[in-house]
PDB file of C-alpha atoms and ligand atoms in Angstrom:
ATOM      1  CA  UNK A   4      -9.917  13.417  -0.674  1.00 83.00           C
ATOM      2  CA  UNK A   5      -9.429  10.551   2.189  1.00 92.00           C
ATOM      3  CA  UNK A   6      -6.460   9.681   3.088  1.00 97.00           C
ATOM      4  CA  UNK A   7      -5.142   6.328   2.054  1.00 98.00           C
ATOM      5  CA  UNK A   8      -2.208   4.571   3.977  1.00 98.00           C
ATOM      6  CA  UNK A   9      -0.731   1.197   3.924  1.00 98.00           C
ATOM      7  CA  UNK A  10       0.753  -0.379   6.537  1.00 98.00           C
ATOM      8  CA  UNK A  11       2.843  -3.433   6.172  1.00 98.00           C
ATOM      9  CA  UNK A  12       3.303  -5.735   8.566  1.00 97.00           C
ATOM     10  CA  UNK A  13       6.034  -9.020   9.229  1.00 96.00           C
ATOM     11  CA  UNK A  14       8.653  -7.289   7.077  1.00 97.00           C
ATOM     12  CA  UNK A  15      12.027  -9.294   7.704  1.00 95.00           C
ATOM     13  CA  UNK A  16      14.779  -7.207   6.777  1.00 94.00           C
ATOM     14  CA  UNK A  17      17.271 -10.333   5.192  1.00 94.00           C
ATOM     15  CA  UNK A  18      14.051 -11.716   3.003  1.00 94.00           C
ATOM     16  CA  UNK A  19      11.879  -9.121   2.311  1.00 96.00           C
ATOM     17  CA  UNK A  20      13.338  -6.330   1.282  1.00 97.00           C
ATOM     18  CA  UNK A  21      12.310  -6.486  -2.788  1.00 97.00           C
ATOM     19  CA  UNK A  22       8.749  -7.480  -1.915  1.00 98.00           C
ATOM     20  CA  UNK A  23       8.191  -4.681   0.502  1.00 98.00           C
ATOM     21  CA  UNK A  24       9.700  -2.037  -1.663  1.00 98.00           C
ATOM     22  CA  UNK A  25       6.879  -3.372  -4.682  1.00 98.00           C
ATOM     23  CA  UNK A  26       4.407  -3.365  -2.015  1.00 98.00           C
ATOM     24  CA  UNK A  27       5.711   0.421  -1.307  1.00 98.00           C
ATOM     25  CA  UNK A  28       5.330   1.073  -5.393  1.00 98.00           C
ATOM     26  CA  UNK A  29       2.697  -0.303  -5.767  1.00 98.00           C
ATOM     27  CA  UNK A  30       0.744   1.661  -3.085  1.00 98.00           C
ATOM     28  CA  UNK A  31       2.465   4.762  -4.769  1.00 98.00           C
ATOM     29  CA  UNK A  32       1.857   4.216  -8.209  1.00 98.00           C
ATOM     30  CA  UNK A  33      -1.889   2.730  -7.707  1.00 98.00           C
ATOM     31  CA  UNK A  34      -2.903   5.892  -5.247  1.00 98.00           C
ATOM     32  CA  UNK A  35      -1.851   5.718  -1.876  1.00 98.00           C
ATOM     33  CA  UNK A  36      -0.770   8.282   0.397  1.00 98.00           C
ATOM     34  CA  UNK A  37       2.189   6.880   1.974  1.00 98.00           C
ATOM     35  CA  UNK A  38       3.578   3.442   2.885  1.00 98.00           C
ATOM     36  CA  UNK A  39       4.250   2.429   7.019  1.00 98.00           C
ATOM     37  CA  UNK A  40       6.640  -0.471   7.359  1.00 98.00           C
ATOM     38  CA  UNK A  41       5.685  -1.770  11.159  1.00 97.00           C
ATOM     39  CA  UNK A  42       8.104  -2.648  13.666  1.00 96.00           C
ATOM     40  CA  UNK A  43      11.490  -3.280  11.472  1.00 97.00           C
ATOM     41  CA  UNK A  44      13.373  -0.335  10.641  1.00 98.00           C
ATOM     42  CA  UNK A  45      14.448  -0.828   6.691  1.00 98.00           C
ATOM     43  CA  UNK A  46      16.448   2.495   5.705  1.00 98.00           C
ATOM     44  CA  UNK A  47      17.091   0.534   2.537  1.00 98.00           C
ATOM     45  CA  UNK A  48      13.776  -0.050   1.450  1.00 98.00           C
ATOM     46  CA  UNK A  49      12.902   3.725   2.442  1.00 98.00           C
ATOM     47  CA  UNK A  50      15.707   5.260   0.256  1.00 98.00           C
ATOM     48  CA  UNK A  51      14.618   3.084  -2.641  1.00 98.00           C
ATOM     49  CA  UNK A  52      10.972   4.129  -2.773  1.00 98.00           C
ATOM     50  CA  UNK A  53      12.221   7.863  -1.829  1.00 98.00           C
ATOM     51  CA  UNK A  54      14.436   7.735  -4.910  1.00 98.00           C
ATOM     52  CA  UNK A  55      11.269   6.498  -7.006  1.00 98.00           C
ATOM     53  CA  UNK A  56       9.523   9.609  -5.547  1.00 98.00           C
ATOM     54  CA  UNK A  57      12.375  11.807  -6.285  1.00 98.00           C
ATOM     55  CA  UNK A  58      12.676  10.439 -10.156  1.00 98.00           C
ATOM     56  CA  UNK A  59       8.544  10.213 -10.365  1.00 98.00           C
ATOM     57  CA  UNK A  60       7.135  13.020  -8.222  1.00 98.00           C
ATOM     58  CA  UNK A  61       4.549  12.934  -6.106  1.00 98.00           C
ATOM     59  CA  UNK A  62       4.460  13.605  -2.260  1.00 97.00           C
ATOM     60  CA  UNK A  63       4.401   9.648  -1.350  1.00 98.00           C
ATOM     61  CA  UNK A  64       5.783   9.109   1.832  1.00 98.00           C
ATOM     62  CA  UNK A  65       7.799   6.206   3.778  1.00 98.00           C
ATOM     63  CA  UNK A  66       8.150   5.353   7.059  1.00 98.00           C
ATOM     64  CA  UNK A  67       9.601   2.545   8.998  1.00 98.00           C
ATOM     65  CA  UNK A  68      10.111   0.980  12.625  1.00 98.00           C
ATOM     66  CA  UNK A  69       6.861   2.074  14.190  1.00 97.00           C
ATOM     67  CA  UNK A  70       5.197  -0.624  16.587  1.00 98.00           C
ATOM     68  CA  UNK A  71       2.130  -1.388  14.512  1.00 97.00           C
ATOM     69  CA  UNK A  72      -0.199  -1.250  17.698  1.00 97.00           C
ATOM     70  CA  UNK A  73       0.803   2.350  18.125  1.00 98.00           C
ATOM     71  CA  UNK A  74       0.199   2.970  14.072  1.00 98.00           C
ATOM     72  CA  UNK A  75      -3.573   1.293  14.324  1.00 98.00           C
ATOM     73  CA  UNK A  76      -3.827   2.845  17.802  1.00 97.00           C
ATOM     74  CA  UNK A  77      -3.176   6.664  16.262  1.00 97.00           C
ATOM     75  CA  UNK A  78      -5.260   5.795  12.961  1.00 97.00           C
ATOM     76  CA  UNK A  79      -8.179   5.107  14.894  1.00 96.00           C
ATOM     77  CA  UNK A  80      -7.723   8.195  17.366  1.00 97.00           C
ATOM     78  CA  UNK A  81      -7.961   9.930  14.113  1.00 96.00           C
ATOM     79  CA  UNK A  82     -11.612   8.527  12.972  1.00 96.00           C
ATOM     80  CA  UNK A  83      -9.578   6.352  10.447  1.00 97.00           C
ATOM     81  CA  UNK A  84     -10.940   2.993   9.200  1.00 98.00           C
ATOM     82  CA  UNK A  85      -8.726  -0.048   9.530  1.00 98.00           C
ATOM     83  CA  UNK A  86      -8.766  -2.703   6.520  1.00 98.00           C
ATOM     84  CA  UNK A  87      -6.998  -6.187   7.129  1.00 98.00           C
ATOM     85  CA  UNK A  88      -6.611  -7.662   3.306  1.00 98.00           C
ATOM     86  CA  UNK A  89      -6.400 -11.423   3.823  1.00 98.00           C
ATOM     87  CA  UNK A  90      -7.864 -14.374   1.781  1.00 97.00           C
ATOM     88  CA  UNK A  91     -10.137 -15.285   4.498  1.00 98.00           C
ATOM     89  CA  UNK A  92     -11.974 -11.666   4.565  1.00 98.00           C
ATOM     90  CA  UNK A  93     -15.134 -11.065   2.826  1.00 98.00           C
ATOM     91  CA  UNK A  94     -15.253 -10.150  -0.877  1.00 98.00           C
ATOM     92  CA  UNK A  95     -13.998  -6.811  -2.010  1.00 98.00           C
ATOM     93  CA  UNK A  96     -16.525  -6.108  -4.374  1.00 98.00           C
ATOM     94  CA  UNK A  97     -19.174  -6.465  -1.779  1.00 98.00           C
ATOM     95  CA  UNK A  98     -17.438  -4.064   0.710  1.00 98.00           C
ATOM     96  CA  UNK A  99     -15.618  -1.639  -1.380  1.00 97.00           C
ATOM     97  CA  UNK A 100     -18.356   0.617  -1.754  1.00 96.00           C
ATOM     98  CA  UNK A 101     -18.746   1.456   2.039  1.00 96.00           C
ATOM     99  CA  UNK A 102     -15.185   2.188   2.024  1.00 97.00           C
ATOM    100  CA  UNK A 103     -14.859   5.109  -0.733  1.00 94.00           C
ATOM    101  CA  UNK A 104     -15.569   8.244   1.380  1.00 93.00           C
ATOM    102  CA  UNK A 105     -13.048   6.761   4.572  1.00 97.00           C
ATOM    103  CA  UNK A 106      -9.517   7.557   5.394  1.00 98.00           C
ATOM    104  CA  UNK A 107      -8.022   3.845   5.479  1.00 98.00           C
ATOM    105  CA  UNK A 108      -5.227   2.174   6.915  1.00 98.00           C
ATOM    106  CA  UNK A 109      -4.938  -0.731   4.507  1.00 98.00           C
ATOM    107  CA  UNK A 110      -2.757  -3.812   6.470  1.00 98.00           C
ATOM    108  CA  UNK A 111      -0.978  -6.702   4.516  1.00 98.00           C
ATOM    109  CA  UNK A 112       1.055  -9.116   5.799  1.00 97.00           C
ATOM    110  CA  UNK A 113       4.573 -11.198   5.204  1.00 91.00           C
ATOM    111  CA  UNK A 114       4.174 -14.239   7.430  1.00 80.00           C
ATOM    112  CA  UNK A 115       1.544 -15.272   9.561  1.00 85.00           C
ATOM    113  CA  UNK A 116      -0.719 -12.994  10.494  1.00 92.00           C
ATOM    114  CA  UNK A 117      -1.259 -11.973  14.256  1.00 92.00           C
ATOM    115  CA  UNK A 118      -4.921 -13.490  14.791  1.00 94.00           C
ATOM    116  CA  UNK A 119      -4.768  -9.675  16.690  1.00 96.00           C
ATOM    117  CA  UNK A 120      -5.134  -8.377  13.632  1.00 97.00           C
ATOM    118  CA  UNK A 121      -7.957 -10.007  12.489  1.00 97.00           C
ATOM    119  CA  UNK A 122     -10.280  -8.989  15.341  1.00 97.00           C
ATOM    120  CA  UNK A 123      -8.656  -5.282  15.406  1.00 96.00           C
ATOM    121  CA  UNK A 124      -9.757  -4.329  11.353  1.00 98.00           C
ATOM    122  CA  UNK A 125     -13.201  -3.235  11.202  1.00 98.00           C
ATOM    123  CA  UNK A 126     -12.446  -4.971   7.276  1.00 98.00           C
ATOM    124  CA  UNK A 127     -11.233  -8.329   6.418  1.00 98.00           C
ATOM    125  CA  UNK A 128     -11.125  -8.475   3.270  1.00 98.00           C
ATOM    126  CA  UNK A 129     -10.314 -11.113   0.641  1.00 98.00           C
ATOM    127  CA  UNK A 130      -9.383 -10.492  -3.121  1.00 98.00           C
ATOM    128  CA  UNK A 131     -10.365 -14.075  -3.863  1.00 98.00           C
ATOM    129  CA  UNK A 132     -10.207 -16.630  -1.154  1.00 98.00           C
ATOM    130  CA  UNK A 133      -7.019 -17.852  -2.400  1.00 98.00           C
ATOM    131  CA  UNK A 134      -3.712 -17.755  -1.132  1.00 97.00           C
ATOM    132  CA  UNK A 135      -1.679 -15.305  -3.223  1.00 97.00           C
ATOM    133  CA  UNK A 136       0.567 -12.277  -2.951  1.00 97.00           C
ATOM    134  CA  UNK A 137      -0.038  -8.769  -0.836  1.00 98.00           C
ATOM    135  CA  UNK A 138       1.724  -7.110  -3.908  1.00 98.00           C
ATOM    136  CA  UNK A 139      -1.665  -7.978  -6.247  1.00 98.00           C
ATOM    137  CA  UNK A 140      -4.316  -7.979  -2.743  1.00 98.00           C
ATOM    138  CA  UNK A 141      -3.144  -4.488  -2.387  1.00 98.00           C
ATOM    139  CA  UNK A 142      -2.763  -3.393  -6.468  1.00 98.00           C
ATOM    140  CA  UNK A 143      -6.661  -4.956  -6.768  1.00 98.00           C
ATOM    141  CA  UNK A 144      -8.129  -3.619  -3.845  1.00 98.00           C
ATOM    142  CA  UNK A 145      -6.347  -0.170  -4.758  1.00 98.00           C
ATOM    143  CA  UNK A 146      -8.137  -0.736  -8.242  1.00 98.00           C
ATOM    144  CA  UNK A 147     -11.216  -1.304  -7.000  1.00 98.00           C
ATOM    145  CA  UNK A 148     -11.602   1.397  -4.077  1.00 98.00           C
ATOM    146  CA  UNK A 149     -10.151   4.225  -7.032  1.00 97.00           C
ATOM    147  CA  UNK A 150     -12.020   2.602 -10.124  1.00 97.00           C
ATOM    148  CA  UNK A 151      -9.423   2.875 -12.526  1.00 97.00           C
ATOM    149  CA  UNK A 152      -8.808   6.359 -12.018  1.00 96.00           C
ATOM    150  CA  UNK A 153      -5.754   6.507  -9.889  1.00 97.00           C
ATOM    151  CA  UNK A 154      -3.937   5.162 -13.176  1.00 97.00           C
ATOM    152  CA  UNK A 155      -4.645   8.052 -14.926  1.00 96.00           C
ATOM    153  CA  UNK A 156      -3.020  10.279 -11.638  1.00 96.00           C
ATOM    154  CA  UNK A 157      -0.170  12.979 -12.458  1.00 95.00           C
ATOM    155  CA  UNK A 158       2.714  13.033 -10.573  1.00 97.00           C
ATOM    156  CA  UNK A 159       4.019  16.520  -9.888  1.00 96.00           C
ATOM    157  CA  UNK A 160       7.408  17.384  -9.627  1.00 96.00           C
ATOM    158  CA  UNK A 161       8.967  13.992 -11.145  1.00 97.00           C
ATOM    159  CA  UNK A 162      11.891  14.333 -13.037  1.00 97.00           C
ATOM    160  CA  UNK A 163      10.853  11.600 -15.299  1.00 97.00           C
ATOM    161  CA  UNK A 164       7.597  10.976 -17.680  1.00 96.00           C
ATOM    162  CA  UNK A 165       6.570   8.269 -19.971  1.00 97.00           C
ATOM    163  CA  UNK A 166       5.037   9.473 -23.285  1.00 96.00           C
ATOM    164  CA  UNK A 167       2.435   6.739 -23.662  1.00 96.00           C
ATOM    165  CA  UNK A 168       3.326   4.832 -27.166  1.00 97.00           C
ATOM    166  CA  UNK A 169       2.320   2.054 -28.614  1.00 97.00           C
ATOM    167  CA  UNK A 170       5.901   0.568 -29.903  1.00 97.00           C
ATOM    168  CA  UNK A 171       9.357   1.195 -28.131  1.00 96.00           C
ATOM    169  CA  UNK A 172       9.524   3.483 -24.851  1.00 97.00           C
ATOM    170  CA  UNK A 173       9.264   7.168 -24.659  1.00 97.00           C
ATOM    171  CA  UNK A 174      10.004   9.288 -21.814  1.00 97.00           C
ATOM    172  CA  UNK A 175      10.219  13.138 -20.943  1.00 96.00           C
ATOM    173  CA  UNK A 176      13.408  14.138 -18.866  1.00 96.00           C
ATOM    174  CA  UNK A 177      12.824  17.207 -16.688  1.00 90.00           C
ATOM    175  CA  UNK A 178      15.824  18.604 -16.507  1.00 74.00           C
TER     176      UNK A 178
HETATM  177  N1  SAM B   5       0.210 -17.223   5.326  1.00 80.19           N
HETATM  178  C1  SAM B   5      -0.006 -15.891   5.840  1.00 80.19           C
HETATM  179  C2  SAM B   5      -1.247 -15.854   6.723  1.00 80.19           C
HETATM  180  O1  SAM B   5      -2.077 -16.742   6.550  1.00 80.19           O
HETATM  181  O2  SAM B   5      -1.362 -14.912   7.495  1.00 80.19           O
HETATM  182  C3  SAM B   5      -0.177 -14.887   4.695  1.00 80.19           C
HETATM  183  C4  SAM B   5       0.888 -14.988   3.639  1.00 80.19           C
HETATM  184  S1  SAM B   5       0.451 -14.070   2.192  1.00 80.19           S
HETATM  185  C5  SAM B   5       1.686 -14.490   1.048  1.00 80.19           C
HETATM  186  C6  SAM B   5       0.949 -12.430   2.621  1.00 80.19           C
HETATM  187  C7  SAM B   5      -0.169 -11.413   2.551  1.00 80.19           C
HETATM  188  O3  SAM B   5      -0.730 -11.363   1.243  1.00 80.19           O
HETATM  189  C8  SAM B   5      -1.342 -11.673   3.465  1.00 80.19           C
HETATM  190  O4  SAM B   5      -1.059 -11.280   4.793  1.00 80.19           O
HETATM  191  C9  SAM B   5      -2.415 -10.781   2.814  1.00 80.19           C
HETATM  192  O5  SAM B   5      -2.254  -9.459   3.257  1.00 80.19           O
HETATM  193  C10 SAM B   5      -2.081 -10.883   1.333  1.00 80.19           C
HETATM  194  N2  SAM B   5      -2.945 -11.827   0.627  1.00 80.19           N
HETATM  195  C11 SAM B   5      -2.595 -13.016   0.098  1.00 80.19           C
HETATM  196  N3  SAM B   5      -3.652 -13.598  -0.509  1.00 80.19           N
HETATM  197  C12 SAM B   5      -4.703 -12.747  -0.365  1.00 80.19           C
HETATM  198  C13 SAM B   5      -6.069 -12.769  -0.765  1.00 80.19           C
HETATM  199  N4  SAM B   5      -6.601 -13.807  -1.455  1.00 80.19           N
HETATM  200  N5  SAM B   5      -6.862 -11.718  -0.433  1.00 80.19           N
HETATM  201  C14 SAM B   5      -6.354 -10.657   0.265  1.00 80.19           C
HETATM  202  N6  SAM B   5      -5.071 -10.580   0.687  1.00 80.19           N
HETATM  203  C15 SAM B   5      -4.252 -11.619   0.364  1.00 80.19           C
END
């Protein structure tokens, strides 16, 4: 199974904290590996997808602080394949298919983008040219590389589990 990683870049601790913890939840819940924050350390945002992981199960990890250079530098070394998602990249349905047998490094941003970054990715890659949010870039292109199927994913170990019901809310507490 490749390995699928996200790293998020321009995280600024005093703004971003509840947008990069959905972009960490969203990698989790929608199939990903493991979530990188680049460059700012954000023990915060770690504990509160940890605590997800503990609750939910699952092996997801979190990491934070890293210079991303040093991340893309190591993924590469590795025979990894860097993807940029940005709304000036090239459709994902027209690239996702050369991308389902890779190990990726999947990068969204906060602010600006380094133009770096841009040359660096062997993928840019748009979900729509429009200017929206990496939370639903990264849940769509997730979608897309997985087809569906990393929504119907168990999570081992969780302590909590929805029953699936059409009224109300029913869940299973491990003890
Ligand atoms: N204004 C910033 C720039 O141009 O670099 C981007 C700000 S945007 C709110 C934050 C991130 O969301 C982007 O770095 C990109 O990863 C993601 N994003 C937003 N719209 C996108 C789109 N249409 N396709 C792919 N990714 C997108």
């Amino acid at each position: 199974m490749p390995r699928v990683v996200v790293l998020r870049m321009g995280h600024r601790i005093d703004r971003d904290k509840r947008v990069t913890t959905h972009v960490g939840l969203v990698a989790r819940a929608f199939g990903a590996d493991g979530i990188i924050i680049a460059n700012t350390r954000d023990t915060a945002v770690e504990e509160s997808i940890r605590k997800v992981v503990r609750n939910w199960g699952g092996d997801f990890f979190v990491e934070s602080g890293k210079p991303w250079r040093e991340i893309v530098a190591e993924w590469r070394r590795g025979g990894g394949c860097i993807v940029h998602l940005t709304m000036y990249g090239l459709p994902v349905n027209d690239v996702v298919p050369r991308l389902r047998d890779r190990d990726l490094l999947i990068i969204v941003g906060a602010e600006k983008m380094p133009g770096e970054v841009f040359e660096i990715a062997d993928f840019n890659i748009a979900i729509g040219n429009q200017p929206h949010s990496e939370i639903a870039a990264l849940a769509v292109f997730l979608d897309r590389l997985f087809g569906g199927s990393e929504l119907k994913r168990e999570f081992k170990n969780g302590k909590i589990r929805v029953i699936p019901s059409e009224k109300g809310k029913k869940i299973e507490i491990k003890a």
